[in-house]
């Protein structure tokens, strides 16, 4: 069991995955700072019950904890779209192109004959050995 775990850790994929998580976390922090510092104030400027609370409504005027903050939800959606777009265009698309190049470099594998084709070939070989006049 420990041998399998050691092999799992020694694969190159683990190191690449760890690097990807660290880079992804750092990048997400940058995007979050961008959206909270630049996008969120623009969304908050569109309206709301109070300028500090941003775009949203308060269900009960006397209770500030009943504020429905639409600006934060919009901000999170923009944050997600930015991170997803960067991951797609900087990771997924180049990886797909790399895979296509590798596939083009490989020769096409020979298609294995079906059982029927193999049996017909065996039959024909046996006929030829026996000198069957029907062939």
mmCIF file of N, CA and C in Angstrom:
data_model
loop_
_atom_site.group_PDB
_atom_site.id
_atom_site.type_symbol
_atom_site.label_atom_id
_atom_site.label_comp_id
_atom_site.label_asym_id
_atom_site.label_seq_id
_atom_site.Cartn_x
_atom_site.Cartn_y
_atom_site.Cartn_z
ATOM 1 N N UNK A 1 0.817 -1.178 0.000
ATOM 2 C CA UNK A 1 0.000 0.000 0.000
ATOM 3 C C UNK A 1 0.873 1.258 0.000
ATOM 4 N N UNK A 2 1.947 1.254 0.772
ATOM 5 C CA UNK A 2 2.849 2.401 0.793
ATOM 6 C C UNK A 2 3.587 2.549 -0.526
ATOM 7 N N UNK A 3 3.877 1.410 -1.178
ATOM 8 C CA UNK A 3 4.564 1.455 -2.471
ATOM 9 C C UNK A 3 3.684 2.173 -3.496
ATOM 10 N N UNK A 4 2.404 1.861 -3.503
ATOM 11 C CA UNK A 4 1.475 2.516 -4.420
ATOM 12 C C UNK A 4 1.378 4.011 -4.151
ATOM 13 N N UNK A 5 1.388 4.375 -2.867
ATOM 14 C CA UNK A 5 1.340 5.789 -2.504
ATOM 15 C C UNK A 5 2.610 6.508 -2.953
ATOM 16 N N UNK A 6 3.753 5.841 -2.778
ATOM 17 C CA UNK A 6 5.032 6.429 -3.207
ATOM 18 C C UNK A 6 5.045 6.640 -4.722
ATOM 19 N N UNK A 7 4.558 5.672 -5.487
ATOM 20 C CA UNK A 7 4.481 5.802 -6.944
ATOM 21 C C UNK A 7 3.549 6.943 -7.336
ATOM 22 N N UNK A 8 2.458 7.068 -6.610
ATOM 23 C CA UNK A 8 1.512 8.159 -6.864
ATOM 24 C C UNK A 8 2.184 9.514 -6.672
ATOM 25 N N UNK A 9 2.952 9.651 -5.585
ATOM 26 C CA UNK A 9 3.628 10.918 -5.305
ATOM 27 C C UNK A 9 4.744 11.217 -6.294
ATOM 28 N N UNK A 10 5.390 10.177 -6.815
ATOM 29 C CA UNK A 10 6.538 10.388 -7.690
ATOM 30 C C UNK A 10 6.159 10.692 -9.133
ATOM 31 N N UNK A 11 4.900 10.525 -9.463
ATOM 32 C CA UNK A 11 4.477 10.874 -10.817
ATOM 33 C C UNK A 11 4.630 12.367 -11.025
ATOM 34 N N UNK A 12 4.963 12.780 -12.226
ATOM 35 C CA UNK A 12 5.132 14.191 -12.527
ATOM 36 C C UNK A 12 3.840 14.970 -12.410
ATOM 37 N N UNK A 13 2.707 14.301 -12.554
ATOM 38 C CA UNK A 13 1.418 14.988 -12.512
ATOM 39 C C UNK A 13 1.165 15.659 -11.171
ATOM 40 N N UNK A 14 1.651 15.073 -10.092
ATOM 41 C CA UNK A 14 1.407 15.621 -8.763
ATOM 42 C C UNK A 14 2.099 16.974 -8.619
ATOM 43 N N UNK A 15 3.340 17.048 -9.069
ATOM 44 C CA UNK A 15 4.075 18.307 -8.979
ATOM 45 C C UNK A 15 3.393 19.367 -9.840
ATOM 46 N N UNK A 16 3.009 18.996 -11.053
ATOM 47 C CA UNK A 16 2.324 19.933 -11.938
ATOM 48 C C UNK A 16 1.005 20.402 -11.329
ATOM 49 N N UNK A 17 0.291 19.498 -10.715
ATOM 50 C CA UNK A 17 -0.980 19.846 -10.084
ATOM 51 C C UNK A 17 -0.761 20.791 -8.910
ATOM 52 N N UNK A 18 0.259 20.540 -8.115
ATOM 53 C CA UNK A 18 0.553 21.419 -6.981
ATOM 54 C C UNK A 18 0.904 22.824 -7.459
ATOM 55 N N UNK A 19 1.714 22.910 -8.503
ATOM 56 C CA UNK A 19 2.074 24.216 -9.058
ATOM 57 C C UNK A 19 0.821 24.912 -9.589
ATOM 58 N N UNK A 20 -0.035 24.171 -10.264
ATOM 59 C CA UNK A 20 -1.263 24.757 -10.809
ATOM 60 C C UNK A 20 -2.159 25.306 -9.703
ATOM 61 N N UNK A 21 -2.255 24.601 -8.587
ATOM 62 C CA UNK A 21 -3.086 25.068 -7.479
ATOM 63 C C UNK A 21 -2.523 26.355 -6.898
ATOM 64 N N UNK A 22 -1.204 26.405 -6.724
ATOM 65 C CA UNK A 22 -0.587 27.605 -6.156
ATOM 66 C C UNK A 22 -0.763 28.788 -7.102
ATOM 67 N N UNK A 23 -0.498 28.591 -8.383
ATOM 68 C CA UNK A 23 -0.655 29.664 -9.365
ATOM 69 C C UNK A 23 -2.121 30.081 -9.455
ATOM 70 N N UNK A 24 -3.022 29.113 -9.467
ATOM 71 C CA UNK A 24 -4.451 29.415 -9.532
ATOM 72 C C UNK A 24 -4.926 30.219 -8.338
ATOM 73 N N UNK A 25 -4.423 29.879 -7.158
ATOM 74 C CA UNK A 25 -4.788 30.616 -5.952
ATOM 75 C C UNK A 25 -4.284 32.055 -6.022
ATOM 76 N N UNK A 26 -3.050 32.223 -6.458
ATOM 77 C CA UNK A 26 -2.484 33.575 -6.578
ATOM 78 C C UNK A 26 -3.245 34.386 -7.622
ATOM 79 N N UNK A 27 -3.555 33.753 -8.742
ATOM 80 C CA UNK A 27 -4.278 34.455 -9.796
ATOM 81 C C UNK A 27 -5.685 34.833 -9.335
ATOM 82 N N UNK A 28 -6.342 33.937 -8.629
ATOM 83 C CA UNK A 28 -7.681 34.226 -8.122
ATOM 84 C C UNK A 28 -7.644 35.409 -7.163
ATOM 85 N N UNK A 29 -6.594 35.509 -6.355
ATOM 86 C CA UNK A 29 -6.471 36.649 -5.444
ATOM 87 C C UNK A 29 -6.342 37.954 -6.228
ATOM 88 N N UNK A 30 -5.594 37.927 -7.337
ATOM 89 C CA UNK A 30 -5.444 39.129 -8.162
ATOM 90 C C UNK A 30 -6.790 39.516 -8.776
ATOM 91 N N UNK A 31 -7.499 38.548 -9.321
ATOM 92 C CA UNK A 31 -8.795 38.834 -9.944
ATOM 93 C C UNK A 31 -9.792 39.322 -8.900
ATOM 94 N N UNK A 32 -9.776 38.715 -7.724
ATOM 95 C CA UNK A 32 -10.680 39.147 -6.655
ATOM 96 C C UNK A 32 -10.387 40.588 -6.254
ATOM 97 N N UNK A 33 -9.119 40.929 -6.111
ATOM 98 C CA UNK A 33 -8.754 42.307 -5.770
ATOM 99 C C UNK A 33 -9.207 43.268 -6.863
ATOM 100 N N UNK A 34 -9.043 42.870 -8.119
ATOM 101 C CA UNK A 34 -9.466 43.701 -9.253
ATOM 102 C C UNK A 34 -10.971 43.948 -9.208
ATOM 103 N N UNK A 35 -11.732 42.883 -9.031
ATOM 104 C CA UNK A 35 -13.187 43.044 -9.056
ATOM 105 C C UNK A 35 -13.691 43.780 -7.821
ATOM 106 N N UNK A 36 -13.090 43.518 -6.650
ATOM 107 C CA UNK A 36 -13.550 44.203 -5.444
ATOM 108 C C UNK A 36 -13.149 45.669 -5.433
ATOM 109 N N UNK A 37 -11.982 45.990 -6.003
ATOM 110 C CA UNK A 37 -11.492 47.365 -5.950
ATOM 111 C C UNK A 37 -11.988 48.226 -7.104
ATOM 112 N N UNK A 38 -12.183 47.634 -8.271
ATOM 113 C CA UNK A 38 -12.557 48.418 -9.444
ATOM 114 C C UNK A 38 -13.985 48.162 -9.928
ATOM 115 N N UNK A 39 -14.377 46.907 -10.001
ATOM 116 C CA UNK A 39 -15.704 46.571 -10.530
ATOM 117 C C UNK A 39 -16.796 46.829 -9.485
ATOM 118 N N UNK A 40 -16.561 46.370 -8.255
ATOM 119 C CA UNK A 40 -17.575 46.513 -7.197
ATOM 120 C C UNK A 40 -17.990 47.970 -6.983
ATOM 121 N N UNK A 41 -17.058 48.926 -6.914
ATOM 122 C CA UNK A 41 -17.494 50.321 -6.755
ATOM 123 C C UNK A 41 -18.362 50.812 -7.924
ATOM 124 N N UNK A 42 -18.058 50.351 -9.126
ATOM 125 C CA UNK A 42 -18.893 50.736 -10.274
ATOM 126 C C UNK A 42 -20.304 50.166 -10.140
ATOM 127 N N UNK A 43 -20.387 48.911 -9.696
ATOM 128 C CA UNK A 43 -21.700 48.286 -9.496
ATOM 129 C C UNK A 43 -22.443 49.008 -8.374
ATOM 130 N N UNK A 44 -21.747 49.348 -7.296
ATOM 131 C CA UNK A 44 -22.383 50.035 -6.171
ATOM 132 C C UNK A 44 -22.883 51.414 -6.575
ATOM 133 N N UNK A 45 -22.212 52.051 -7.521
ATOM 134 C CA UNK A 45 -22.618 53.381 -7.961
ATOM 135 C C UNK A 45 -23.956 53.352 -8.698
ATOM 136 N N UNK A 46 -24.378 52.169 -9.154
ATOM 137 C CA UNK A 46 -25.646 52.057 -9.880
ATOM 138 C C UNK A 46 -26.859 52.255 -8.979
ATOM 139 N N UNK A 47 -26.674 52.118 -7.705
ATOM 140 C CA UNK A 47 -27.807 52.350 -6.831
ATOM 141 C C UNK A 47 -27.764 51.495 -5.606
ATOM 142 N N UNK A 48 -28.806 51.572 -4.849
ATOM 143 C CA UNK A 48 -28.912 50.823 -3.611
ATOM 144 C C UNK A 48 -29.506 51.690 -2.535
ATOM 145 N N UNK A 49 -29.825 51.093 -1.413
ATOM 146 C CA UNK A 49 -30.445 51.859 -0.345
ATOM 147 C C UNK A 49 -29.454 52.786 0.336
ATOM 148 N N UNK A 50 -28.217 52.372 0.451
ATOM 149 C CA UNK A 50 -27.166 53.208 1.011
ATOM 150 C C UNK A 50 -25.919 53.036 0.156
ATOM 151 N N UNK A 51 -25.140 54.117 0.006
ATOM 152 C CA UNK A 51 -23.947 54.050 -0.819
ATOM 153 C C UNK A 51 -22.939 53.023 -0.334
ATOM 154 N N UNK A 52 -22.824 52.849 0.985
ATOM 155 C CA UNK A 52 -21.839 51.914 1.527
ATOM 156 C C UNK A 52 -22.247 50.469 1.279
ATOM 157 N N UNK A 53 -23.541 50.230 1.190
ATOM 158 C CA UNK A 53 -23.998 48.862 1.005
ATOM 159 C C UNK A 53 -24.030 48.451 -0.456
ATOM 160 N N UNK A 54 -24.098 49.363 -1.349
ATOM 161 C CA UNK A 54 -24.061 49.026 -2.754
ATOM 162 C C UNK A 54 -25.409 48.691 -3.332
ATOM 163 N N UNK A 55 -25.368 47.950 -4.433
ATOM 164 C CA UNK A 55 -26.573 47.632 -5.183
ATOM 165 C C UNK A 55 -27.345 46.532 -4.455
ATOM 166 N N UNK A 56 -28.513 46.860 -3.958
ATOM 167 C CA UNK A 56 -29.319 45.882 -3.257
ATOM 168 C C UNK A 56 -30.491 46.553 -2.568
ATOM 169 N N UNK A 57 -31.219 45.758 -1.837
ATOM 170 C CA UNK A 57 -32.370 46.305 -1.102
ATOM 171 C C UNK A 57 -32.349 45.745 0.320
ATOM 172 N N UNK A 58 -32.925 46.541 1.231
ATOM 173 C CA UNK A 58 -33.060 46.098 2.607
ATOM 174 C C UNK A 58 -34.513 45.675 2.786
ATOM 175 N N UNK A 59 -34.702 44.452 3.248
ATOM 176 C CA UNK A 59 -36.054 43.927 3.415
ATOM 177 C C UNK A 59 -36.766 44.660 4.553
ATOM 178 N N UNK A 60 -36.093 44.797 5.674
ATOM 179 C CA UNK A 60 -36.637 45.545 6.808
ATOM 180 C C UNK A 60 -35.735 46.754 7.022
ATOM 181 N N UNK A 61 -36.276 47.942 6.876
ATOM 182 C CA UNK A 61 -35.481 49.170 6.950
ATOM 183 C C UNK A 61 -34.747 49.308 8.279
ATOM 184 N N UNK A 62 -35.361 48.868 9.365
ATOM 185 C CA UNK A 62 -34.748 49.040 10.679
ATOM 186 C C UNK A 62 -33.685 47.984 10.990
ATOM 187 N N UNK A 63 -33.569 46.952 10.142
ATOM 188 C CA UNK A 63 -32.619 45.869 10.410
ATOM 189 C C UNK A 63 -31.591 45.785 9.282
ATOM 190 N N UNK A 64 -30.348 46.234 9.514
ATOM 191 C CA UNK A 64 -29.348 46.223 8.443
ATOM 192 C C UNK A 64 -28.932 44.819 7.995
ATOM 193 N N UNK A 65 -29.176 43.813 8.837
ATOM 194 C CA UNK A 65 -28.777 42.454 8.454
ATOM 195 C C UNK A 65 -29.718 41.838 7.422
ATOM 196 N N UNK A 66 -30.789 42.525 7.052
ATOM 197 C CA UNK A 66 -31.728 42.002 6.055
ATOM 198 C C UNK A 66 -31.442 42.566 4.663
ATOM 199 N N UNK A 67 -30.252 43.126 4.479
ATOM 200 C CA UNK A 67 -29.884 43.707 3.181
ATOM 201 C C UNK A 67 -29.549 42.607 2.182
ATOM 202 N N UNK A 68 -30.204 42.617 1.036
ATOM 203 C CA UNK A 68 -29.907 41.687 -0.057
ATOM 204 C C UNK A 68 -28.904 42.386 -0.978
ATOM 205 N N UNK A 69 -27.658 41.914 -0.958
ATOM 206 C CA UNK A 69 -26.567 42.591 -1.659
ATOM 207 C C UNK A 69 -26.371 41.985 -3.044
ATOM 208 N N UNK A 70 -27.030 42.569 -4.038
ATOM 209 C CA UNK A 70 -26.909 42.075 -5.411
ATOM 210 C C UNK A 70 -25.543 42.402 -5.995
ATOM 211 N N UNK A 71 -24.944 43.495 -5.549
ATOM 212 C CA UNK A 71 -23.639 43.902 -6.051
ATOM 213 C C UNK A 71 -22.569 42.857 -5.788
ATOM 214 N N UNK A 72 -22.591 42.249 -4.611
ATOM 215 C CA UNK A 72 -21.608 41.218 -4.272
ATOM 216 C C UNK A 72 -21.800 39.983 -5.143
ATOM 217 N N UNK A 73 -23.041 39.622 -5.409
ATOM 218 C CA UNK A 73 -23.320 38.465 -6.262
ATOM 219 C C UNK A 73 -22.843 38.735 -7.693
ATOM 220 N N UNK A 74 -23.129 39.930 -8.193
ATOM 221 C CA UNK A 74 -22.665 40.300 -9.542
ATOM 222 C C UNK A 74 -21.150 40.301 -9.587
ATOM 223 N N UNK A 75 -20.526 40.813 -8.528
ATOM 224 C CA UNK A 75 -19.072 40.841 -8.433
ATOM 225 C C UNK A 75 -18.491 39.429 -8.475
ATOM 226 N N UNK A 76 -19.086 38.508 -7.725
ATOM 227 C CA UNK A 76 -18.614 37.121 -7.716
ATOM 228 C C UNK A 76 -18.781 36.475 -9.087
ATOM 229 N N UNK A 77 -19.872 36.782 -9.779
ATOM 230 C CA UNK A 77 -20.093 36.231 -11.124
ATOM 231 C C UNK A 77 -19.039 36.755 -12.098
ATOM 232 N N UNK A 78 -18.731 38.047 -12.025
ATOM 233 C CA UNK A 78 -17.699 38.626 -12.891
ATOM 234 C C UNK A 78 -16.344 37.996 -12.574
ATOM 235 N N UNK A 79 -16.060 37.816 -11.300
ATOM 236 C CA UNK A 79 -14.821 37.174 -10.861
ATOM 237 C C UNK A 79 -14.711 35.768 -11.450
ATOM 238 N N UNK A 80 -15.788 35.000 -11.361
ATOM 239 C CA UNK A 80 -15.799 33.642 -11.905
ATOM 240 C C UNK A 80 -15.561 33.641 -13.411
ATOM 241 N N UNK A 81 -16.230 34.522 -14.130
ATOM 242 C CA UNK A 81 -16.086 34.574 -15.595
ATOM 243 C C UNK A 81 -14.647 34.922 -15.980
ATOM 244 N N UNK A 82 -14.033 35.854 -15.273
ATOM 245 C CA UNK A 82 -12.648 36.218 -15.584
ATOM 246 C C UNK A 82 -11.714 35.037 -15.350
ATOM 247 N N UNK A 83 -11.833 34.386 -14.204
ATOM 248 C CA UNK A 83 -10.961 33.235 -13.902
ATOM 249 C C UNK A 83 -11.207 32.110 -14.899
ATOM 250 N N UNK A 84 -12.467 31.812 -15.206
ATOM 251 C CA UNK A 84 -12.782 30.742 -16.156
ATOM 252 C C UNK A 84 -12.240 31.059 -17.544
ATOM 253 N N UNK A 85 -12.338 32.312 -17.974
ATOM 254 C CA UNK A 85 -11.826 32.692 -19.294
ATOM 255 C C UNK A 85 -10.315 32.543 -19.359
ATOM 256 N N UNK A 86 -9.622 32.968 -18.319
ATOM 257 C CA UNK A 86 -8.163 32.839 -18.315
ATOM 258 C C UNK A 86 -7.751 31.374 -18.315
ATOM 259 N N UNK A 87 -8.408 30.565 -17.498
ATOM 260 C CA UNK A 87 -8.087 29.131 -17.474
ATOM 261 C C UNK A 87 -8.348 28.514 -18.840
ATOM 262 N N UNK A 88 -9.464 28.857 -19.456
ATOM 263 C CA UNK A 88 -9.795 28.273 -20.760
ATOM 264 C C UNK A 88 -8.786 28.690 -21.823
ATOM 265 N N UNK A 89 -8.529 29.993 -21.934
ATOM 266 C CA UNK A 89 -7.690 30.478 -23.024
ATOM 267 C C UNK A 89 -6.202 30.264 -22.793
ATOM 268 N N UNK A 90 -5.755 30.190 -21.550
ATOM 269 C CA UNK A 90 -4.325 30.019 -21.292
ATOM 270 C C UNK A 90 -3.933 28.598 -20.907
ATOM 271 N N UNK A 91 -4.919 27.741 -20.598
ATOM 272 C CA UNK A 91 -4.594 26.369 -20.225
ATOM 273 C C UNK A 91 -5.267 25.364 -21.162
ATOM 274 N N UNK A 92 -6.582 25.431 -21.268
ATOM 275 C CA UNK A 92 -7.321 24.411 -22.008
ATOM 276 C C UNK A 92 -7.018 24.457 -23.508
ATOM 277 N N UNK A 93 -7.106 25.633 -24.128
ATOM 278 C CA UNK A 93 -6.883 25.743 -25.578
ATOM 279 C C UNK A 93 -5.461 25.331 -25.958
ATOM 280 N N UNK A 94 -4.414 25.834 -25.275
ATOM 281 C CA UNK A 94 -3.067 25.379 -25.641
ATOM 282 C C UNK A 94 -2.872 23.884 -25.426
ATOM 283 N N UNK A 95 -3.479 23.314 -24.372
ATOM 284 C CA UNK A 95 -3.350 21.882 -24.131
ATOM 285 C C UNK A 95 -4.013 21.080 -25.246
ATOM 286 N N UNK A 96 -5.184 21.537 -25.713
ATOM 287 C CA UNK A 96 -5.857 20.847 -26.817
ATOM 288 C C UNK A 96 -5.016 20.899 -28.085
ATOM 289 N N UNK A 97 -4.389 22.040 -28.361
ATOM 290 C CA UNK A 97 -3.547 22.162 -29.543
ATOM 291 C C UNK A 97 -2.332 21.265 -29.433
ATOM 292 N N UNK A 98 -1.767 21.158 -28.246
ATOM 293 C CA UNK A 98 -0.628 20.270 -28.027
ATOM 294 C C UNK A 98 -1.034 18.818 -28.260
ATOM 295 N N UNK A 99 -2.191 18.428 -27.769
ATOM 296 C CA UNK A 99 -2.686 17.067 -27.981
ATOM 297 C C UNK A 99 -2.899 16.778 -29.464
ATOM 298 N N UNK A 100 -3.436 17.756 -30.215
ATOM 299 C CA UNK A 100 -3.645 17.576 -31.649
ATOM 300 C C UNK A 100 -2.314 17.385 -32.375
ATOM 301 N N UNK A 101 -1.304 18.161 -31.990
ATOM 302 C CA UNK A 101 0.022 18.019 -32.605
ATOM 303 C C UNK A 101 0.609 16.644 -32.334
ATOM 304 N N UNK A 102 0.434 16.162 -31.117
ATOM 305 C CA UNK A 102 0.952 14.832 -30.776
ATOM 306 C C UNK A 102 0.240 13.756 -31.588
ATOM 307 N N UNK A 103 -1.076 13.910 -31.764
ATOM 308 C CA UNK A 103 -1.835 12.922 -32.530
ATOM 309 C C UNK A 103 -1.410 12.926 -33.995
ATOM 310 N N UNK A 104 -1.137 14.112 -34.543
ATOM 311 C CA UNK A 104 -0.699 14.193 -35.935
ATOM 312 C C UNK A 104 0.661 13.544 -36.116
ATOM 313 N N UNK A 105 1.506 13.587 -35.099
ATOM 314 C CA UNK A 105 2.837 13.014 -35.180
ATOM 315 C C UNK A 105 2.832 11.502 -35.109
ATOM 316 N N UNK A 106 1.771 10.924 -34.620
ATOM 317 C CA UNK A 106 1.691 9.466 -34.508
ATOM 318 C C UNK A 106 1.101 8.878 -35.777
ATOM 319 N N UNK A 107 1.577 7.701 -36.115
ATOM 320 C CA UNK A 107 1.006 7.016 -37.275
ATOM 321 C C UNK A 107 -0.345 6.442 -36.884
ATOM 322 N N UNK A 108 -1.206 6.380 -37.857
ATOM 323 C CA UNK A 108 -2.525 5.808 -37.604
ATOM 324 C C UNK A 108 -2.372 4.325 -37.296
ATOM 325 N N UNK A 109 -3.038 3.894 -36.242
ATOM 326 C CA UNK A 109 -2.957 2.484 -35.870
ATOM 327 C C UNK A 109 -3.760 1.649 -36.841
ATOM 328 N N UNK A 110 -3.239 0.451 -37.082
ATOM 329 C CA UNK A 110 -3.926 -0.465 -37.974
ATOM 330 C C UNK A 110 -5.203 -0.947 -37.297
ATOM 331 N N UNK A 111 -6.278 -0.964 -38.046
ATOM 332 C CA UNK A 111 -7.547 -1.415 -37.493
ATOM 333 C C UNK A 111 -7.522 -2.935 -37.436
ATOM 334 N N UNK A 112 -7.835 -3.481 -36.288
ATOM 335 C CA UNK A 112 -7.838 -4.931 -36.118
ATOM 336 C C UNK A 112 -8.988 -5.543 -36.908
ATOM 337 N N UNK A 113 -8.731 -6.659 -37.579
ATOM 338 C CA UNK A 113 -9.802 -7.295 -38.350
ATOM 339 C C UNK A 113 -10.876 -7.862 -37.419
ATOM 340 N N UNK A 114 -12.081 -7.952 -37.939
ATOM 341 C CA UNK A 114 -13.185 -8.498 -37.156
ATOM 342 C C UNK A 114 -13.064 -10.010 -37.090
ATOM 343 N N UNK A 115 -13.872 -10.617 -36.229
ATOM 344 C CA UNK A 115 -13.851 -12.075 -36.093
ATOM 345 C C UNK A 115 -14.222 -12.746 -37.407
ATOM 346 N N UNK A 116 -15.185 -12.188 -38.100
ATOM 347 C CA UNK A 116 -15.616 -12.763 -39.378
ATOM 348 C C UNK A 116 -14.489 -12.730 -40.397
ATOM 349 N N UNK A 117 -13.778 -11.614 -40.460
ATOM 350 C CA UNK A 117 -12.659 -11.496 -41.399
ATOM 351 C C UNK A 117 -11.547 -12.485 -41.050
ATOM 352 N N UNK A 118 -11.265 -12.660 -39.775
ATOM 353 C CA UNK A 118 -10.239 -13.629 -39.366
ATOM 354 C C UNK A 118 -10.643 -15.051 -39.729
ATOM 355 N N UNK A 119 -11.898 -15.399 -39.480
ATOM 356 C CA UNK A 119 -12.364 -16.749 -39.819
ATOM 357 C C UNK A 119 -12.326 -16.993 -41.326
ATOM 358 N N UNK A 120 -12.687 -15.990 -42.116
ATOM 359 C CA UNK A 120 -12.633 -16.136 -43.567
ATOM 360 C C UNK A 120 -11.193 -16.318 -44.026
ATOM 361 N N UNK A 121 -10.264 -15.607 -43.417
ATOM 362 C CA UNK A 121 -8.848 -15.742 -43.786
ATOM 363 C C UNK A 121 -8.324 -17.129 -43.436
ATOM 364 N N UNK A 122 -8.701 -17.636 -42.257
ATOM 365 C CA UNK A 122 -8.289 -18.986 -41.851
ATOM 366 C C UNK A 122 -8.864 -20.020 -42.816
ATOM 367 N N UNK A 123 -10.138 -19.845 -43.187
ATOM 368 C CA UNK A 123 -10.773 -20.771 -44.130
ATOM 369 C C UNK A 123 -10.027 -20.790 -45.458
ATOM 370 N N UNK A 124 -9.690 -19.606 -45.958
ATOM 371 C CA UNK A 124 -8.991 -19.519 -47.235
ATOM 372 C C UNK A 124 -7.604 -20.147 -47.156
ATOM 373 N N UNK A 125 -6.899 -19.967 -46.045
ATOM 374 C CA UNK A 125 -5.578 -20.584 -45.888
ATOM 375 C C UNK A 125 -5.674 -22.104 -45.847
ATOM 376 N N UNK A 126 -6.697 -22.610 -45.145
ATOM 377 C CA UNK A 126 -6.887 -24.063 -45.088
ATOM 378 C C UNK A 126 -7.231 -24.631 -46.461
ATOM 379 N N UNK A 127 -8.027 -23.925 -47.220
ATOM 380 C CA UNK A 127 -8.373 -24.357 -48.579
ATOM 381 C C UNK A 127 -7.127 -24.447 -49.457
ATOM 382 N N UNK A 128 -6.288 -23.410 -49.338
ATOM 383 C CA UNK A 128 -5.068 -23.381 -50.156
ATOM 384 C C UNK A 128 -4.123 -24.526 -49.792
ATOM 385 N N UNK A 129 -4.047 -24.899 -48.540
ATOM 386 C CA UNK A 129 -3.180 -26.004 -48.113
ATOM 387 C C UNK A 129 -3.696 -27.333 -48.607
ATOM 388 N N UNK A 130 -5.001 -27.490 -48.647
ATOM 389 C CA UNK A 130 -5.590 -28.777 -49.033
ATOM 390 C C UNK A 130 -5.760 -28.885 -50.541
ATOM 391 N N UNK A 131 -5.590 -27.776 -51.234
ATOM 392 C CA UNK A 131 -5.741 -27.804 -52.689
ATOM 393 C C UNK A 131 -7.181 -28.010 -53.099
ATOM 394 N N UNK A 132 -8.081 -27.358 -52.418
ATOM 395 C CA UNK A 132 -9.511 -27.478 -52.683
ATOM 396 C C UNK A 132 -9.825 -26.868 -54.041
ATOM 397 N N UNK A 133 -10.492 -27.627 -54.937
ATOM 398 C CA UNK A 133 -10.823 -27.116 -56.268
ATOM 399 C C UNK A 133 -11.906 -26.039 -56.230
ATOM 400 N N UNK A 134 -12.642 -25.878 -55.152
ATOM 401 C CA UNK A 134 -13.708 -24.871 -55.098
ATOM 402 C C UNK A 134 -13.158 -23.465 -54.986
ATOM 403 N N UNK A 135 -11.923 -23.275 -54.702
ATOM 404 C CA UNK A 135 -11.408 -21.935 -54.502
ATOM 405 C C UNK A 135 -11.125 -21.211 -55.755
#
